[in-house]
Amino acid sequence: MSSQFIEKARQVESRASEAFKAATSEAELEAARIAFLGARGLFAELMKELGQLPNEVRPQAGGEANRARKKATEVYQAAKEALERGAVSEDSLDVTLPGRRPAPGRRHIISRTTAEICAIFAQLGFSIVEGPEVETDYYNFEALNFPPDHPSRDMQDTFFVSRDLLLRTHTSPMQVRSMEKSRPPVWVVAPGKTYRRDSDISHSPMFHQVEGLLVDRGITFADLKGILTSFAASMFSPDTKIRLRPSFFPFTEPSAEVDIACVLCGGRGCRLCGDSGWLEILGSGMVDPNVYAFVNYDPEEFSGFAFGLGVERVAMLKYGLDDIRMFYESDLRFLAQF
Ligand code: DAH
């Protein structure tokens, strides 16, 4: 009699434990609790049966039944805590908390400045073209009238890929490529990456330029100045003054370096412009007849101008930055300002 009872108590305990552990929701667990531990559950029934046992076996059987019930109750408690830990109940969810904003990407300030420069020239009538970053010596130097011993060909400045291939040191090869492709009128701007063996506060081994070229009949130096004045007004502020200083580039004759009135002091002189009142922004000039010879343009029939500007330099002047390396350090605190 008593051994049967004890066996039954153990079975109820193990079924109860299994049911509690298998419950996947609080509702399921509660149903199992009622079935086993409830006032009319299986353990309650067991206790009733205990009353019918003979007096002499009752203490031992009772002890056994209590132990089984206590064990099942412990399993129930553990299952309940586990469910509460894992579950998101209504109390633990505060729907009034602000959401977490995703951090969206944005265009890099150099890409934005390049696009802005191109948009200004597009509005003036120029087309936008792109060309290879790995160039031949021919397009990067030879067809641009660089004599073989010109310092710009020096190993110091140029990354060579092979004897004849190099990373373009400027976007000027696009002048030759554009003129080869079509006859005048040619109105192009060519943005892109350029490379030089140079690295300090104002030089980066990879930087960006926008090249410009306009060739047609009767184009003069006055047209160059007009276009660049218009560009400076759009890029900086409407009354930005520019000045042209005589300079030298192998592929332009005459050549000029172009300055804008200092964006900080307006020309009075300050730390940014080294008290000169002017900031250099680009190189330019009238296309050299020697370059026309490489693309079979007749210099008696056509004339034109070219210019090349540094995107980093324009961005630094526009936003008052003093270290070119900031652009490439991927510091979101810096980049997110723009
Ligand atoms: N390619 C020159 C450089 O990187 C810049 C330049 C000067 C471009 C004069 C031109 C130009 O088109 O006419 O230093």
Coordinates of C-alpha atoms and ligand atoms in Angstrom, one line a residue:
M1 CA 0.0 0.0 0.0
S2 CA 2.5 2.5 1.1
S3 CA 5.1 1.6 -1.5
Q4 CA 2.5 2.1 -4.2
F5 CA 1.7 5.5 -2.8
I6 CA 5.3 6.5 -2.7
E7 CA 5.8 5.4 -6.3
K8 CA 2.8 7.5 -7.3
A9 CA 4.1 10.6 -5.5
R10 CA 7.4 10.3 -7.4
Q11 CA 5.6 10.0 -10.7
V12 CA 3.5 13.1 -10.0
E13 CA 6.6 15.0 -9.1
S14 CA 8.4 14.0 -12.3
R15 CA 5.4 14.8 -14.5
A16 CA 4.9 18.1 -12.8
S17 CA 8.6 19.0 -13.3
E18 CA 8.5 18.2 -17.0
A19 CA 5.4 20.2 -17.5
F20 CA 6.9 23.3 -15.7
K21 CA 10.1 23.1 -17.7
A22 CA 8.2 22.7 -21.0
A23 CA 6.0 25.8 -20.5
T24 CA 7.0 28.5 -23.1
S25 CA 4.7 31.2 -21.8
E26 CA 3.5 32.4 -18.4
A27 CA -0.1 31.2 -19.3
E28 CA 1.1 27.7 -20.0
L29 CA 3.1 27.6 -16.8
E30 CA 0.1 28.8 -14.8
A31 CA -2.1 26.1 -16.3
A32 CA 0.5 23.5 -15.3
R33 CA 0.7 25.0 -11.8
I34 CA -3.1 24.7 -11.4
A35 CA -3.1 21.1 -12.7
F36 CA -0.4 19.9 -10.3
L37 CA 0.0 22.4 -7.4
G38 CA -3.5 23.9 -7.4
A39 CA -6.2 23.4 -4.7
R40 CA -7.7 20.6 -6.7
G41 CA -4.5 19.5 -8.4
L42 CA -2.7 16.2 -8.4
F43 CA -0.7 16.9 -5.3
A44 CA -3.9 17.8 -3.4
E45 CA -5.4 14.5 -4.5
L46 CA -2.3 12.7 -3.3
M47 CA -2.7 14.3 0.1
K48 CA -6.3 13.1 0.2
E49 CA -5.2 9.5 -0.5
L50 CA -2.6 9.9 2.3
G51 CA -5.5 10.2 4.8
Q52 CA -6.8 6.7 3.7
L53 CA -3.5 5.0 4.5
P54 CA -3.1 3.0 7.7
N55 CA -1.7 5.0 10.6
E56 CA 1.6 3.2 10.8
V57 CA 2.7 4.0 7.3
R58 CA 1.3 7.4 7.1
P59 CA 4.3 9.4 8.5
Q60 CA 6.7 7.9 6.1
A61 CA 4.3 8.2 3.1
G62 CA 3.5 11.8 4.2
G63 CA 7.1 12.7 4.3
E64 CA 7.7 11.3 0.9
A65 CA 4.6 13.2 -0.6
N66 CA 5.8 16.5 1.0
R67 CA 9.3 16.0 -0.4
A68 CA 7.8 15.4 -3.9
R69 CA 5.6 18.5 -3.7
K70 CA 8.5 20.7 -2.4
K71 CA 10.7 19.5 -5.3
A72 CA 8.0 20.3 -7.9
T73 CA 7.4 23.7 -6.3
E74 CA 11.1 24.5 -6.7
V75 CA 11.1 23.5 -10.4
Y76 CA 8.0 25.7 -10.8
Q77 CA 9.7 28.7 -9.2
A78 CA 12.8 28.3 -11.4
A79 CA 10.7 28.0 -14.6
K80 CA 8.7 31.1 -13.6
E81 CA 11.9 33.2 -13.0
A82 CA 13.4 32.0 -16.3
L83 CA 10.3 33.1 -18.2
E84 CA 10.2 36.5 -16.5
R85 CA 13.9 37.1 -17.3
G86 CA 13.5 36.4 -21.0
A87 CA 10.1 37.9 -21.6
V88 CA 9.2 41.5 -22.4
S89 CA 6.1 42.0 -20.3
E90 CA 3.9 45.0 -20.5
D91 CA 5.5 46.5 -17.4
S92 CA 9.0 46.2 -18.6
L93 CA 8.3 48.0 -21.9
D94 CA 8.2 51.8 -21.8
V95 CA 6.6 52.9 -25.0
T96 CA 7.2 56.6 -24.2
L97 CA 11.1 56.2 -24.4
P98 CA 12.5 58.0 -27.5
G99 CA 13.6 55.6 -30.2
R100 CA 17.3 55.1 -31.2
R101 CA 18.0 57.0 -34.3
P102 CA 20.0 55.1 -37.0
A103 CA 23.2 57.0 -37.9
P104 CA 22.7 57.6 -41.6
G105 CA 25.8 58.0 -43.8
R106 CA 26.5 61.2 -45.7
R107 CA 28.6 62.2 -48.7
H108 CA 32.2 63.0 -47.8
I109 CA 32.9 66.7 -47.7
I110 CA 35.4 66.2 -50.6
S111 CA 32.8 64.5 -52.7
R112 CA 30.3 67.3 -51.9
T113 CA 32.8 70.1 -52.7
T114 CA 33.7 68.3 -56.0
A115 CA 30.0 68.1 -56.9
E116 CA 29.5 71.7 -56.0
I117 CA 32.4 72.8 -58.2
C118 CA 31.2 70.7 -61.1
A119 CA 27.6 72.0 -60.8
I120 CA 28.9 75.6 -61.0
F121 CA 30.7 74.9 -64.3
A122 CA 27.9 72.8 -65.6
Q123 CA 25.7 75.8 -65.2
L124 CA 28.2 77.8 -67.2
G125 CA 27.9 75.3 -70.1
F126 CA 30.7 72.8 -69.4
S127 CA 30.3 69.0 -69.7
I128 CA 31.6 66.7 -67.0
V129 CA 34.1 64.0 -68.1
E130 CA 36.1 61.4 -66.2
G131 CA 39.3 59.5 -67.1
P132 CA 41.7 56.9 -65.8
E133 CA 43.7 57.3 -62.6
V134 CA 46.4 55.0 -63.9
E135 CA 47.8 57.0 -66.8
T136 CA 50.4 56.6 -69.4
D137 CA 53.5 58.8 -69.5
Y138 CA 52.2 60.1 -72.8
Y139 CA 49.0 61.7 -71.5
N140 CA 50.3 62.7 -68.1
F141 CA 53.5 64.4 -69.4
E142 CA 54.6 64.0 -73.0
A143 CA 51.4 65.3 -74.8
L144 CA 51.2 68.1 -72.2
N145 CA 54.6 69.4 -73.4
F146 CA 56.7 68.3 -70.4
P147 CA 60.3 68.0 -71.6
P148 CA 61.8 64.7 -70.7
D149 CA 63.9 66.2 -67.9
H150 CA 61.2 68.4 -66.4
P151 CA 61.3 68.3 -62.6
S152 CA 57.6 67.3 -62.4
R153 CA 58.7 63.9 -63.9
D154 CA 61.0 63.4 -61.0
M155 CA 60.7 60.2 -59.0
Q156 CA 60.1 62.5 -56.0
D157 CA 56.7 63.5 -57.2
T158 CA 55.4 60.6 -59.3
F159 CA 54.2 57.1 -58.3
F160 CA 55.2 54.9 -61.2
V161 CA 53.4 51.7 -61.8
S162 CA 55.8 50.6 -64.5
R163 CA 58.3 52.4 -66.8
D164 CA 55.4 53.8 -68.9
L165 CA 52.4 53.7 -66.5
L166 CA 51.9 56.0 -63.5
L167 CA 49.3 57.3 -61.1
R168 CA 48.3 60.6 -62.7
T169 CA 49.9 63.5 -60.9
H170 CA 47.2 65.9 -62.1
T171 CA 43.9 65.9 -64.0
S172 CA 45.5 67.7 -67.0
P173 CA 45.8 64.5 -69.1
M174 CA 42.0 64.8 -69.5
Q175 CA 42.7 67.9 -71.6
V176 CA 44.5 65.8 -74.2
R177 CA 42.0 62.9 -74.0
S178 CA 39.0 65.3 -74.4
M179 CA 40.6 67.1 -77.4
E180 CA 41.5 63.7 -79.1
K181 CA 37.8 62.6 -78.8
S182 CA 36.2 65.7 -80.5
R183 CA 36.7 68.9 -82.4
P184 CA 36.1 72.3 -80.9
P185 CA 34.0 73.7 -79.3
V186 CA 35.3 71.7 -76.4
W187 CA 33.9 72.7 -73.0
V188 CA 34.8 70.2 -70.3
V189 CA 35.5 69.9 -66.6
A190 CA 37.2 66.7 -65.4
P191 CA 37.0 65.9 -61.6
G192 CA 39.0 63.1 -60.1
K193 CA 41.7 61.7 -57.8
T194 CA 45.4 62.6 -58.4
Y195 CA 48.5 61.3 -56.8
R196 CA 51.9 62.6 -55.7
R197 CA 54.7 61.5 -53.4
D198 CA 54.0 64.2 -50.9
S199 CA 52.6 64.2 -47.4
D200 CA 52.4 67.0 -44.8
I201 CA 49.9 69.4 -43.3
S202 CA 49.0 70.8 -46.7
H203 CA 49.8 67.8 -49.0
S204 CA 48.3 64.4 -49.2
P205 CA 49.7 61.5 -51.4
M206 CA 46.1 61.2 -52.9
F207 CA 44.2 64.4 -53.5
H208 CA 41.5 65.7 -55.8
Q209 CA 41.5 68.1 -58.7
V210 CA 39.0 69.5 -61.1
E211 CA 40.4 70.3 -64.5
G212 CA 38.7 72.7 -66.9
L213 CA 39.2 73.2 -70.6
L214 CA 37.5 75.5 -73.1
V215 CA 38.7 75.5 -76.8
D216 CA 36.8 77.3 -79.5
R217 CA 37.3 80.1 -82.1
G218 CA 38.4 83.5 -80.7
I219 CA 38.8 82.5 -77.0
T220 CA 40.9 85.0 -75.1
F221 CA 42.5 85.5 -71.7
A222 CA 39.5 87.8 -70.9
D223 CA 37.2 84.8 -71.2
L224 CA 39.4 82.9 -68.8
K225 CA 39.2 85.7 -66.3
G226 CA 35.4 86.1 -66.8
I227 CA 34.7 82.4 -66.2
L228 CA 36.9 82.2 -63.1
T229 CA 35.4 85.4 -61.6
S230 CA 32.0 83.9 -62.1
F231 CA 33.1 80.6 -60.5
A232 CA 34.6 82.4 -57.4
A233 CA 31.4 84.4 -57.0
S234 CA 29.3 81.2 -56.9
M235 CA 31.7 79.1 -54.8
F236 CA 32.6 81.7 -52.2
S237 CA 30.6 84.9 -52.0
P238 CA 29.0 87.0 -54.8
D239 CA 31.6 89.8 -54.6
T240 CA 34.7 87.7 -54.3
K241 CA 37.6 89.4 -56.1
I242 CA 40.2 87.4 -58.0
R243 CA 43.6 88.2 -59.3
L244 CA 45.9 86.6 -61.9
R245 CA 49.6 86.3 -61.3
P246 CA 52.0 85.3 -64.1
S247 CA 53.3 81.8 -63.7
F248 CA 54.6 78.8 -65.7
F249 CA 53.1 75.5 -66.7
P250 CA 54.5 73.5 -69.6
F251 CA 51.1 73.1 -71.2
T252 CA 49.9 76.7 -71.1
E253 CA 51.3 79.9 -72.5
P254 CA 50.8 82.4 -71.0
S255 CA 50.1 80.8 -67.6
A256 CA 48.7 82.4 -64.5
E257 CA 48.1 81.4 -60.9
V258 CA 44.8 82.6 -59.7
D259 CA 44.2 84.0 -56.2
I260 CA 40.9 85.0 -54.5
A261 CA 40.6 87.8 -52.0
C262 CA 41.1 86.2 -48.5
V263 CA 37.9 84.6 -47.3
L264 CA 38.7 85.5 -43.7
C265 CA 39.8 89.2 -43.9
G266 CA 38.4 90.1 -47.3
G267 CA 41.8 91.4 -48.4
R268 CA 43.0 93.5 -45.5
G269 CA 45.6 90.8 -44.4
C270 CA 45.5 88.2 -41.7
R271 CA 47.1 85.0 -40.5
L272 CA 45.3 82.8 -43.1
C273 CA 46.6 84.7 -46.1
G274 CA 50.0 85.5 -44.5
D275 CA 49.1 89.2 -44.5
S276 CA 49.0 89.3 -48.3
G277 CA 45.2 89.5 -48.5
W278 CA 45.1 86.8 -51.2
L279 CA 44.8 83.1 -51.3
E280 CA 45.9 80.9 -54.2
I281 CA 43.2 78.6 -55.6
L282 CA 44.2 77.4 -59.0
G283 CA 46.6 77.3 -61.9
S284 CA 45.5 78.3 -65.4
G285 CA 46.5 79.6 -68.8
M286 CA 46.0 79.7 -72.5
V287 CA 46.5 76.2 -74.1
D288 CA 50.0 76.0 -75.5
P289 CA 50.2 75.5 -79.3
N290 CA 52.6 72.6 -78.7
V291 CA 49.7 70.7 -77.0
Y292 CA 47.4 71.4 -80.0
A293 CA 50.0 69.7 -82.2
F294 CA 49.5 66.4 -80.3
V295 CA 45.7 66.4 -81.0
N296 CA 45.8 67.9 -84.5
Y297 CA 44.1 71.2 -83.7
D298 CA 45.2 74.1 -85.8
P299 CA 46.4 76.8 -83.4
E300 CA 45.7 79.5 -86.1
E301 CA 42.1 78.4 -86.1
F302 CA 41.4 77.6 -82.4
S303 CA 42.4 79.0 -79.1
G304 CA 41.4 78.2 -75.6
F305 CA 42.2 78.1 -71.9
A306 CA 42.6 75.5 -69.2
F307 CA 42.6 75.6 -65.5
G308 CA 43.2 73.1 -62.7
L309 CA 42.0 73.5 -59.1
G310 CA 42.6 71.5 -56.0
V311 CA 39.4 70.4 -54.3
E312 CA 40.9 70.0 -50.9
R313 CA 42.3 73.5 -51.1
V314 CA 38.9 75.0 -52.0
A315 CA 37.2 73.0 -49.2
M316 CA 39.9 74.2 -46.7
L317 CA 39.4 77.8 -47.7
K318 CA 35.6 77.6 -47.7
Y319 CA 35.3 75.9 -44.3
G320 CA 38.4 77.5 -42.6
L321 CA 40.4 74.2 -42.1
D322 CA 44.1 74.2 -41.7
D323 CA 45.1 70.5 -42.0
I324 CA 44.5 68.5 -45.1
R325 CA 44.9 65.2 -43.3
M326 CA 41.6 65.8 -41.4
F327 CA 39.8 64.8 -44.7
Y328 CA 41.2 61.3 -44.6
E329 CA 41.2 60.3 -41.0
S330 CA 37.6 59.1 -41.1
D331 CA 36.9 60.8 -37.8
L332 CA 33.1 61.1 -37.6
R333 CA 33.2 64.0 -35.2
F334 CA 35.0 66.0 -38.0
L335 CA 33.1 64.6 -40.9
A336 CA 29.6 65.0 -39.4
Q337 CA 30.0 68.8 -39.1
F338 CA 29.4 69.3 -42.8
Ligands
DAH1 N1 48.0 70.5 -63.6 C1 48.5 71.6 -62.8 C2 49.0 71.1 -61.4 O1 48.5 70.0 -61.0 C3 47.4 72.6 -62.6 C4 47.1 73.4 -63.8 C5 47.8 74.5 -64.2 C6 46.1 72.9 -64.6 C7 47.5 75.2 -65.3 C8 45.8 73.6 -65.8 C9 46.5 74.8 -66.1 O2 44.8 73.2 -66.6 O3 46.1 75.5 -67.2 O4 49.8 71.6 -60.8

